[in-house]
Amino acid sequence: MKDRKLLMIPGPIEFEPEVLAAIGEPTTSHVDPEFIETFGRAIELIRKVWMAPNGQPFILAGSGTLAMDAAGANLIEPGDRALVLSTGLFGERFAELLSRYGADVTLLPFPLGETVDYGRVKEALASGDYKLMTATHVDTSTGVRVDPKPLGRLGREYGVLTVLDGVCSVAGEELRQEEWGIDVVLTASQKAIGVPPGLALLVASERAIAAFEGRKQPVGSYYVDWGSWLPIMRGYEARHPAYFATPPVNLICGLGVSLNRIIAEGLDRRIARHRRLARAFRAGISALGLSQVPTDSAHAANTLTAPRYPDGVSGVEFLGHVRDAGVILAGGLHPEIASEYFRIGHMGAVTEGEILTTIGAVETGLRRSGHRFVPGAGVKAVQEALSDPD
Ligand code: PMP
């Protein structure tokens, strides 16, 4: 019997064998000609995935929080005003992070499970002299998706730099950084990008780079200072490597493979696949009588689902039963409701088969936890949704 379980949490995800194989190759020199080509090509491909032909990509060793740190450290100077649109825990993290760099932060929280109300954002922008505004494309603690288009539009209208935390969205949700006028879009490797944890990825617009270059004070973090990384990124892209700090060679080899696969699938098709599988999974969850944290499926993420436990079901017990049935899911993360819901990641290379296996394991877990429902109702709803024409 195989003892390998299916990992269906909202990151890290299941990685493709080709990506893992590339990471498992013997480590080469960071100035080896083949690695220079891989690194340079990865920078070029990031521009395509972000849809930011004139953006400046950064590939750093670190997690998503480091990508947030890079945006905050390089764009904030002490006393700058920042507006943080929060749809969950990661919005709050951004507020705390920006304050660390001396920003005067206004946190604009939206009710739990609801998405950003841009009417309120416009009011806030009209009444304050902000330098920077952040939003979380998909907040992994709530499963709420935010429409990034008005973010960029309002940023331009009010002359405010915009930063989108795309850790749980990039390469899984629709994103057109340059067309939408967003100044920084950041993510981490372990989610829809499809590479094990360890890479912080971001793309800065020309406007963001100009704001960085116009700083009056030095960047308060040594490691993430764009002044140190710009020559490295530009150097590798020109196929002339330079050194500041050792790049994570093996992970970048895996990244090259994954980005190629994303481009080969086609961004439109990839986003449509995420939407279709997410819609089917939500249909399955509803058919089992479970509600979800996002208050409306119109703003529910396509990269994860956040169902609430039915009355009488204990989360710890349920997740244990699902694990016994072969699937690993995540518990709640938002402190206000952590014990009331669970989370299923469905992003990256996720397939119909994995969605069906997962809903089957959820049914098993619910049944063993004493929840009553029509057996097979979730699986049936998923199958029906998957056979619906788009
Ligand atoms: N933002 C969002 C939306 C996330 O989901 C996460 C990770 N779950 C982070 C930021 C932080 O990323 P990391 O854990 O890789 O530091």
Short mmCIF file of C-alpha atoms and ligand atoms in Angstrom, two decimals:
data_model
loop_
_atom_site.label_atom_id
_atom_site.label_comp_id
_atom_site.label_asym_id
_atom_site.label_seq_id
_atom_site.Cartn_x
_atom_site.Cartn_y
_atom_site.Cartn_z
CA MET A 1 0.00 0.00 0.00
CA LYS A 2 1.28 3.47 -0.85
CA ASP A 3 1.66 5.73 2.13
CA ARG A 4 1.89 8.94 0.15
CA LYS A 5 -0.93 11.37 0.80
CA LEU A 6 -2.37 13.97 -1.54
CA LEU A 7 -1.38 17.46 -0.39
CA MET A 8 -4.32 19.81 -0.94
CA ILE A 9 -3.47 22.76 1.32
CA PRO A 10 -3.21 26.36 0.07
CA GLY A 11 0.56 26.10 -0.24
CA PRO A 12 2.88 24.37 -0.37
CA ILE A 13 1.08 22.43 -3.09
CA GLU A 14 1.78 19.20 -5.00
CA PHE A 15 4.71 19.86 -7.33
CA GLU A 16 5.22 18.42 -10.78
CA PRO A 17 7.83 15.65 -11.06
CA GLU A 18 9.71 17.57 -13.77
CA VAL A 19 10.12 20.53 -11.40
CA LEU A 20 11.32 18.30 -8.56
CA ALA A 21 13.69 16.50 -10.92
CA ALA A 22 15.22 19.82 -12.01
CA ILE A 23 15.74 20.80 -8.37
CA GLY A 24 17.32 17.41 -7.70
CA GLU A 25 20.02 17.85 -10.35
CA PRO A 26 23.55 18.33 -8.97
CA THR A 27 24.01 21.92 -7.85
CA THR A 28 26.04 23.94 -10.26
CA SER A 29 27.98 27.19 -9.91
CA HIS A 30 25.85 30.31 -9.84
CA VAL A 31 28.02 31.60 -12.67
CA ASP A 32 27.91 28.42 -14.76
CA PRO A 33 26.91 29.31 -18.36
CA GLU A 34 23.89 26.98 -18.26
CA PHE A 35 22.69 28.45 -14.98
CA ILE A 36 23.16 31.99 -16.27
CA GLU A 37 20.88 31.10 -19.16
CA THR A 38 18.30 29.50 -16.81
CA PHE A 39 18.29 32.51 -14.48
CA GLY A 40 18.13 35.01 -17.35
CA ARG A 41 15.31 33.10 -19.00
CA ALA A 42 13.37 32.85 -15.71
CA ILE A 43 13.48 36.64 -15.39
CA GLU A 44 12.08 36.97 -18.93
CA LEU A 45 9.34 34.41 -18.28
CA ILE A 46 8.27 36.12 -15.05
CA ARG A 47 7.47 39.24 -17.10
CA LYS A 48 5.18 37.12 -19.27
CA VAL A 49 3.38 35.42 -16.36
CA TRP A 50 2.84 38.75 -14.59
CA MET A 51 1.93 40.36 -17.94
CA ALA A 52 4.32 43.19 -17.21
CA PRO A 53 6.47 43.62 -20.33
CA ASN A 54 8.24 46.68 -18.89
CA GLY A 55 8.38 45.54 -15.27
CA GLN A 56 11.52 44.69 -13.33
CA PRO A 57 11.40 41.16 -11.89
CA PHE A 58 13.24 40.19 -8.71
CA ILE A 59 13.96 36.58 -7.78
CA LEU A 60 15.14 36.33 -4.17
CA ALA A 61 15.80 33.48 -1.77
CA GLY A 62 13.00 33.71 0.77
CA SER A 63 9.29 33.21 1.24
CA GLY A 64 6.29 35.37 0.38
CA THR A 65 6.81 37.46 3.49
CA LEU A 66 10.25 38.43 2.19
CA ALA A 67 8.64 39.57 -1.06
CA MET A 68 6.30 41.75 1.05
CA ASP A 69 9.32 42.96 2.98
CA ALA A 70 11.08 43.92 -0.26
CA ALA A 71 8.11 46.02 -1.36
CA GLY A 72 7.81 47.72 2.03
CA ALA A 73 11.53 48.31 2.60
CA ASN A 74 12.18 49.77 -0.83
CA LEU A 75 9.08 51.92 -1.26
CA ILE A 76 8.46 53.29 2.23
CA GLU A 77 10.45 56.04 3.91
CA PRO A 78 9.75 57.03 7.51
CA GLY A 79 6.63 59.19 7.71
CA ASP A 80 5.14 58.07 4.36
CA ARG A 81 1.42 57.43 4.51
CA ALA A 82 0.20 53.97 3.50
CA LEU A 83 -3.33 52.63 3.01
CA VAL A 84 -3.75 48.90 3.57
CA LEU A 85 -6.91 47.26 2.25
CA SER A 86 -7.44 44.19 4.40
CA THR A 87 -9.55 41.15 3.62
CA GLY A 88 -7.89 38.91 6.18
CA LEU A 89 -4.75 38.08 8.08
CA PHE A 90 -2.32 38.91 5.30
CA GLY A 91 -3.63 42.46 4.98
CA GLU A 92 -2.96 42.89 8.67
CA ARG A 93 0.54 41.51 8.16
CA PHE A 94 1.20 44.12 5.50
CA ALA A 95 0.07 46.91 7.83
CA GLU A 96 2.45 45.73 10.56
CA LEU A 97 5.30 45.30 8.10
CA LEU A 98 4.92 48.79 6.61
CA SER A 99 4.83 50.33 10.10
CA ARG A 100 8.17 48.66 10.81
CA TYR A 101 9.65 50.75 8.01
CA GLY A 102 8.22 53.90 9.56
CA ALA A 103 5.04 54.23 7.51
CA ASP A 104 2.04 56.02 8.94
CA VAL A 105 -0.43 53.23 8.16
CA THR A 106 -4.19 53.44 7.81
CA LEU A 107 -5.70 49.96 7.91
CA LEU A 108 -8.97 49.70 6.00
CA PRO A 109 -10.46 46.36 7.03
CA PHE A 110 -13.48 44.88 5.27
CA PRO A 111 -15.92 42.64 7.13
CA LEU A 112 -14.85 39.03 7.43
CA GLY A 113 -15.69 37.16 4.25
CA GLU A 114 -16.36 40.29 2.22
CA THR A 115 -14.25 41.72 -0.55
CA VAL A 116 -12.91 45.26 -0.97
CA ASP A 117 -15.53 47.97 -1.36
CA TYR A 118 -13.76 50.42 -3.67
CA GLY A 119 -16.23 53.17 -2.82
CA ARG A 120 -14.70 53.23 0.66
CA VAL A 121 -11.20 53.09 -0.80
CA LYS A 122 -11.93 56.12 -2.98
CA GLU A 123 -13.20 58.03 0.06
CA ALA A 124 -10.04 57.15 1.99
CA LEU A 125 -7.80 58.18 -0.90
CA ALA A 126 -9.62 61.48 -1.29
CA SER A 127 -9.09 62.34 2.37
CA GLY A 128 -5.45 61.34 2.80
CA ASP A 129 -2.15 62.05 1.14
CA TYR A 130 -1.01 58.47 0.62
CA LYS A 131 2.19 57.34 -1.02
CA LEU A 132 1.34 53.66 -1.19
CA MET A 133 -1.68 51.36 -1.09
CA THR A 134 -1.71 47.57 -0.73
CA ALA A 135 -4.31 44.86 -1.30
CA THR A 136 -4.28 41.08 -1.09
CA HIS A 137 -5.44 39.48 -4.35
CA VAL A 138 -6.50 36.30 -2.56
CA ASP A 139 -6.33 36.33 1.22
CA THR A 140 -5.46 32.76 2.13
CA SER A 141 -6.93 33.16 5.59
CA THR A 142 -10.44 33.86 4.26
CA GLY A 143 -10.53 32.62 0.66
CA VAL A 144 -11.69 36.09 -0.38
CA ARG A 145 -10.66 37.35 -3.81
CA VAL A 146 -10.24 41.04 -4.55
CA ASP A 147 -10.58 42.61 -7.99
CA PRO A 148 -7.17 44.23 -8.61
CA LYS A 149 -8.29 46.37 -11.60
CA PRO A 150 -9.76 49.26 -9.55
CA LEU A 151 -6.69 49.13 -7.30
CA GLY A 152 -4.43 50.09 -10.19
CA ARG A 153 -6.94 52.56 -11.60
CA LEU A 154 -7.39 54.40 -8.29
CA GLY A 155 -3.66 54.31 -7.64
CA ARG A 156 -3.06 56.16 -10.91
CA GLU A 157 -5.95 58.57 -10.30
CA TYR A 158 -4.65 59.59 -6.88
CA GLY A 159 -0.93 59.28 -7.63
CA VAL A 160 -0.49 56.44 -5.12
CA LEU A 161 1.85 53.49 -5.65
CA THR A 162 -0.03 50.17 -5.57
CA VAL A 163 1.22 46.86 -4.25
CA LEU A 164 -0.68 43.62 -4.78
CA ASP A 165 0.06 40.63 -2.55
CA GLY A 166 -0.39 37.89 -5.11
CA VAL A 167 1.10 35.11 -2.99
CA CYS A 168 -2.05 33.01 -3.33
CA SER A 169 -3.01 34.18 -6.81
CA VAL A 170 -0.19 34.66 -9.30
CA ALA A 171 -0.42 31.99 -12.04
CA GLY A 172 -3.81 30.89 -10.68
CA GLU A 173 -6.00 34.00 -10.93
CA GLU A 174 -6.26 36.49 -13.78
CA LEU A 175 -3.51 39.08 -13.55
CA ARG A 176 -2.47 41.79 -16.03
CA GLN A 177 -0.06 43.88 -13.99
CA GLU A 178 0.88 46.45 -16.61
CA GLU A 179 -2.54 46.84 -18.25
CA TRP A 180 -4.11 47.25 -14.82
CA GLY A 181 -1.45 49.74 -13.71
CA ILE A 182 -0.28 47.93 -10.58
CA ASP A 183 3.17 48.93 -9.38
CA VAL A 184 4.31 45.83 -7.52
CA VAL A 185 2.90 42.33 -7.72
CA LEU A 186 4.58 39.85 -5.42
CA THR A 187 4.34 36.13 -4.76
CA ALA A 188 6.14 33.07 -3.43
CA SER A 189 7.18 29.91 -5.24
CA GLN A 190 5.20 27.34 -3.26
CA LYS A 191 1.75 28.22 -4.52
CA ALA A 192 0.38 28.46 -8.06
CA ILE A 193 3.88 29.10 -9.43
CA GLY A 194 4.54 25.45 -8.59
CA VAL A 195 8.03 25.36 -7.03
CA PRO A 196 8.85 24.21 -3.47
CA PRO A 197 9.04 26.90 -0.78
CA GLY A 198 12.07 29.19 -0.89
CA LEU A 199 11.63 31.80 -3.61
CA ALA A 200 10.25 35.31 -3.14
CA LEU A 201 9.22 36.73 -6.50
CA LEU A 202 8.12 40.21 -7.40
CA VAL A 203 7.80 42.55 -10.36
CA ALA A 204 8.15 46.32 -9.94
CA SER A 205 6.78 48.80 -12.47
CA GLU A 206 8.89 51.59 -13.92
CA ARG A 207 7.02 53.96 -11.61
CA ALA A 208 7.96 51.85 -8.57
CA ILE A 209 11.60 51.76 -9.60
CA ALA A 210 11.55 55.55 -10.13
CA ALA A 211 10.04 56.00 -6.64
CA PHE A 212 12.80 53.79 -5.23
CA GLU A 213 15.46 55.76 -7.08
CA GLY A 214 14.07 59.01 -5.71
CA ARG A 215 14.43 57.93 -2.07
CA LYS A 216 16.04 60.39 0.28
CA GLN A 217 17.02 57.83 2.89
CA PRO A 218 18.78 54.49 2.55
CA VAL A 219 16.69 51.33 2.56
CA GLY A 220 16.33 50.05 6.12
CA SER A 221 16.98 46.41 5.21
CA TYR A 222 20.37 45.27 3.95
CA TYR A 223 19.27 42.07 2.20
CA VAL A 224 16.26 43.25 0.20
CA ASP A 225 17.65 46.61 -0.94
CA TRP A 226 16.80 46.91 -4.65
CA GLY A 227 19.98 48.93 -5.06
CA SER A 228 21.91 45.71 -4.45
CA TRP A 229 19.62 43.46 -6.49
CA LEU A 230 18.96 45.57 -9.59
CA PRO A 231 22.47 45.02 -11.02
CA ILE A 232 22.10 41.28 -10.34
CA MET A 233 18.72 40.94 -12.07
CA ARG A 234 19.78 43.14 -14.98
CA GLY A 235 23.11 41.34 -15.17
CA TYR A 236 21.67 37.83 -15.37
CA GLU A 237 19.08 38.96 -17.87
CA ALA A 238 21.87 40.33 -20.06
CA ARG A 239 23.59 36.95 -19.50
CA HIS A 240 26.41 38.68 -17.59
CA PRO A 241 26.15 37.43 -14.01
CA ALA A 242 27.02 39.55 -11.03
CA TYR A 243 27.18 38.67 -7.35
CA PHE A 244 25.53 40.17 -4.32
CA ALA A 245 24.33 37.12 -2.36
CA THR A 246 24.29 33.50 -3.51
CA PRO A 247 21.16 32.72 -5.50
CA PRO A 248 19.20 29.53 -4.66
CA VAL A 249 20.56 27.73 -7.71
CA ASN A 250 18.50 24.53 -7.50
CA LEU A 251 15.20 26.29 -6.84
CA ILE A 252 15.82 28.65 -9.76
CA CYS A 253 16.36 25.60 -12.00
CA GLY A 254 12.97 24.29 -10.81
CA LEU A 255 11.45 27.71 -11.39
CA GLY A 256 12.66 27.72 -14.99
CA VAL A 257 10.90 24.41 -15.63
CA SER A 258 7.69 25.50 -13.92
CA LEU A 259 7.50 28.86 -15.72
CA ASN A 260 7.99 27.10 -19.04
CA ARG A 261 5.11 24.76 -18.22
CA ILE A 262 2.88 27.68 -17.23
CA ILE A 263 3.60 29.46 -20.51
CA ALA A 264 3.14 26.24 -22.48
CA GLU A 265 -0.30 25.70 -20.93
CA GLY A 266 -1.20 29.30 -21.80
CA LEU A 267 -2.21 31.83 -19.18
CA ASP A 268 -5.83 32.08 -20.33
CA ARG A 269 -6.27 28.32 -20.29
CA ARG A 270 -4.57 28.02 -16.94
CA ILE A 271 -6.80 30.65 -15.34
CA ALA A 272 -9.89 29.03 -16.91
CA ARG A 273 -8.83 25.65 -15.48
CA HIS A 274 -8.47 27.14 -12.00
CA ARG A 275 -11.91 28.76 -12.30
CA ARG A 276 -13.57 25.60 -13.54
CA LEU A 277 -12.08 23.35 -10.86
CA ALA A 278 -12.81 25.88 -8.10
CA ARG A 279 -16.41 26.27 -9.21
CA ALA A 280 -16.85 22.49 -9.26
CA PHE A 281 -15.27 22.10 -5.84
CA ARG A 282 -17.47 24.79 -4.31
CA ALA A 283 -20.52 23.07 -5.83
CA GLY A 284 -19.45 19.85 -4.10
CA ILE A 285 -19.00 21.61 -0.75
CA SER A 286 -22.42 23.26 -1.01
CA ALA A 287 -24.06 19.94 -1.91
CA LEU A 288 -22.75 18.55 1.39
CA GLY A 289 -24.55 21.33 3.26
CA LEU A 290 -21.45 23.36 4.19
CA SER A 291 -21.31 27.14 3.94
CA GLN A 292 -18.14 29.07 3.10
CA VAL A 293 -16.22 31.97 4.58
CA PRO A 294 -16.50 34.26 1.51
CA THR A 295 -19.97 35.78 1.73
CA ASP A 296 -20.56 35.48 -2.03
CA SER A 297 -19.17 32.98 -4.52
CA ALA A 298 -18.62 35.92 -6.91
CA HIS A 299 -15.62 36.93 -4.79
CA ALA A 300 -14.50 33.48 -3.69
CA ALA A 301 -10.94 32.57 -4.66
CA ASN A 302 -10.21 30.12 -7.44
CA THR A 303 -7.03 28.92 -5.76
CA LEU A 304 -8.54 27.74 -2.48
CA THR A 305 -11.88 27.03 -0.82
CA ALA A 306 -12.69 27.86 2.81
CA PRO A 307 -15.72 25.85 4.01
CA ARG A 308 -17.17 26.15 7.48
CA TYR A 309 -17.60 22.99 9.55
CA PRO A 310 -21.19 21.88 9.97
CA ASP A 311 -22.62 22.04 13.50
CA GLY A 312 -21.27 19.34 15.77
CA VAL A 313 -18.18 18.53 13.69
CA SER A 314 -14.83 18.96 15.43
CA GLY A 315 -12.15 20.31 13.13
CA VAL A 316 -9.26 18.34 14.57
CA GLU A 317 -11.18 15.07 14.32
CA PHE A 318 -12.46 15.81 10.83
CA LEU A 319 -9.03 16.75 9.44
CA GLY A 320 -7.62 13.55 10.98
CA HIS A 321 -10.29 11.46 9.24
CA VAL A 322 -9.63 13.19 5.91
CA ARG A 323 -5.92 12.48 6.37
CA ASP A 324 -6.66 8.83 7.04
CA ALA A 325 -8.61 8.86 3.80
CA GLY A 326 -5.41 9.98 2.04
CA VAL A 327 -5.75 13.74 1.69
CA ILE A 328 -4.08 16.51 3.68
CA LEU A 329 -6.16 19.65 4.19
CA ALA A 330 -5.46 22.78 6.24
CA GLY A 331 -7.31 24.08 9.27
CA GLY A 332 -8.55 27.63 9.76
CA LEU A 333 -6.06 30.51 9.97
CA HIS A 334 -8.02 33.67 10.67
CA PRO A 335 -7.86 34.11 14.46
CA GLU A 336 -11.51 35.20 14.79
CA ILE A 337 -12.85 31.96 13.28
CA ALA A 338 -9.84 29.61 13.25
CA SER A 339 -11.69 26.64 14.76
CA GLU A 340 -14.80 27.12 12.62
CA TYR A 341 -13.53 26.41 9.12
CA PHE A 342 -10.95 24.58 7.04
CA ARG A 343 -9.10 25.24 3.81
CA ILE A 344 -8.47 23.31 0.65
CA GLY A 345 -5.88 24.49 -1.86
CA HIS A 346 -6.53 23.74 -5.54
CA MET A 347 -3.92 25.53 -7.58
CA GLY A 348 -0.92 24.99 -9.80
CA ALA A 349 -0.93 21.70 -11.67
CA VAL A 350 -4.13 20.53 -9.90
CA THR A 351 -6.29 18.10 -11.89
CA GLU A 352 -9.95 17.00 -12.06
CA GLY A 353 -8.90 13.69 -10.56
CA GLU A 354 -7.42 15.40 -7.50
CA ILE A 355 -10.55 17.51 -7.03
CA LEU A 356 -12.70 14.36 -7.10
CA THR A 357 -10.40 12.50 -4.73
CA THR A 358 -10.48 15.46 -2.35
CA ILE A 359 -14.25 15.86 -2.29
CA GLY A 360 -14.48 12.09 -1.72
CA ALA A 361 -12.12 12.35 1.25
CA VAL A 362 -14.10 15.31 2.61
CA GLU A 363 -17.23 13.15 2.46
CA THR A 364 -15.44 10.36 4.31
CA GLY A 365 -14.24 12.81 6.95
CA LEU A 366 -17.70 14.29 7.44
CA ARG A 367 -19.34 10.89 7.64
CA ARG A 368 -16.85 9.66 10.25
CA SER A 369 -17.39 12.89 12.18
CA GLY A 370 -21.13 12.22 12.39
CA HIS A 371 -22.40 14.74 9.82
CA ARG A 372 -25.49 13.53 7.95
CA PHE A 373 -25.78 14.05 4.21
CA VAL A 374 -26.75 12.08 1.12
CA PRO A 375 -23.70 9.87 0.50
CA GLY A 376 -22.03 10.80 -2.76
CA ALA A 377 -23.81 14.16 -2.98
CA GLY A 378 -20.52 16.10 -3.04
CA VAL A 379 -18.90 13.84 -5.62
CA LYS A 380 -22.03 14.01 -7.79
CA ALA A 381 -22.15 17.80 -7.67
CA VAL A 382 -18.47 18.05 -8.60
CA GLN A 383 -18.94 15.62 -11.50
CA GLU A 384 -21.96 17.52 -12.73
CA ALA A 385 -20.19 20.86 -12.54
CA LEU A 386 -17.19 19.44 -14.34
CA SER A 387 -19.39 18.20 -17.17
CA ASP A 388 -21.14 21.56 -17.56
CA PRO A 389 -19.94 23.49 -20.57
CA ASP A 390 -18.11 26.65 -19.44
N1 PMP B 1 0.37 36.59 1.62
C1 PMP B 1 -0.52 35.62 1.38
C2 PMP B 1 -1.80 35.96 0.69
C3 PMP B 1 -0.24 34.32 1.76
O1 PMP B 1 -1.10 33.35 1.52
C4 PMP B 1 0.98 34.03 2.41
C5 PMP B 1 1.32 32.62 2.84
N2 PMP B 1 0.29 31.80 3.12
C6 PMP B 1 1.87 35.07 2.63
C7 PMP B 1 1.53 36.34 2.22
C8 PMP B 1 3.17 34.85 3.30
O2 PMP B 1 3.95 34.00 2.53
P1 PMP B 1 5.04 33.04 3.19
O3 PMP B 1 4.35 32.13 4.13
O4 PMP B 1 5.59 32.31 1.98
O5 PMP B 1 6.04 33.91 3.84
#
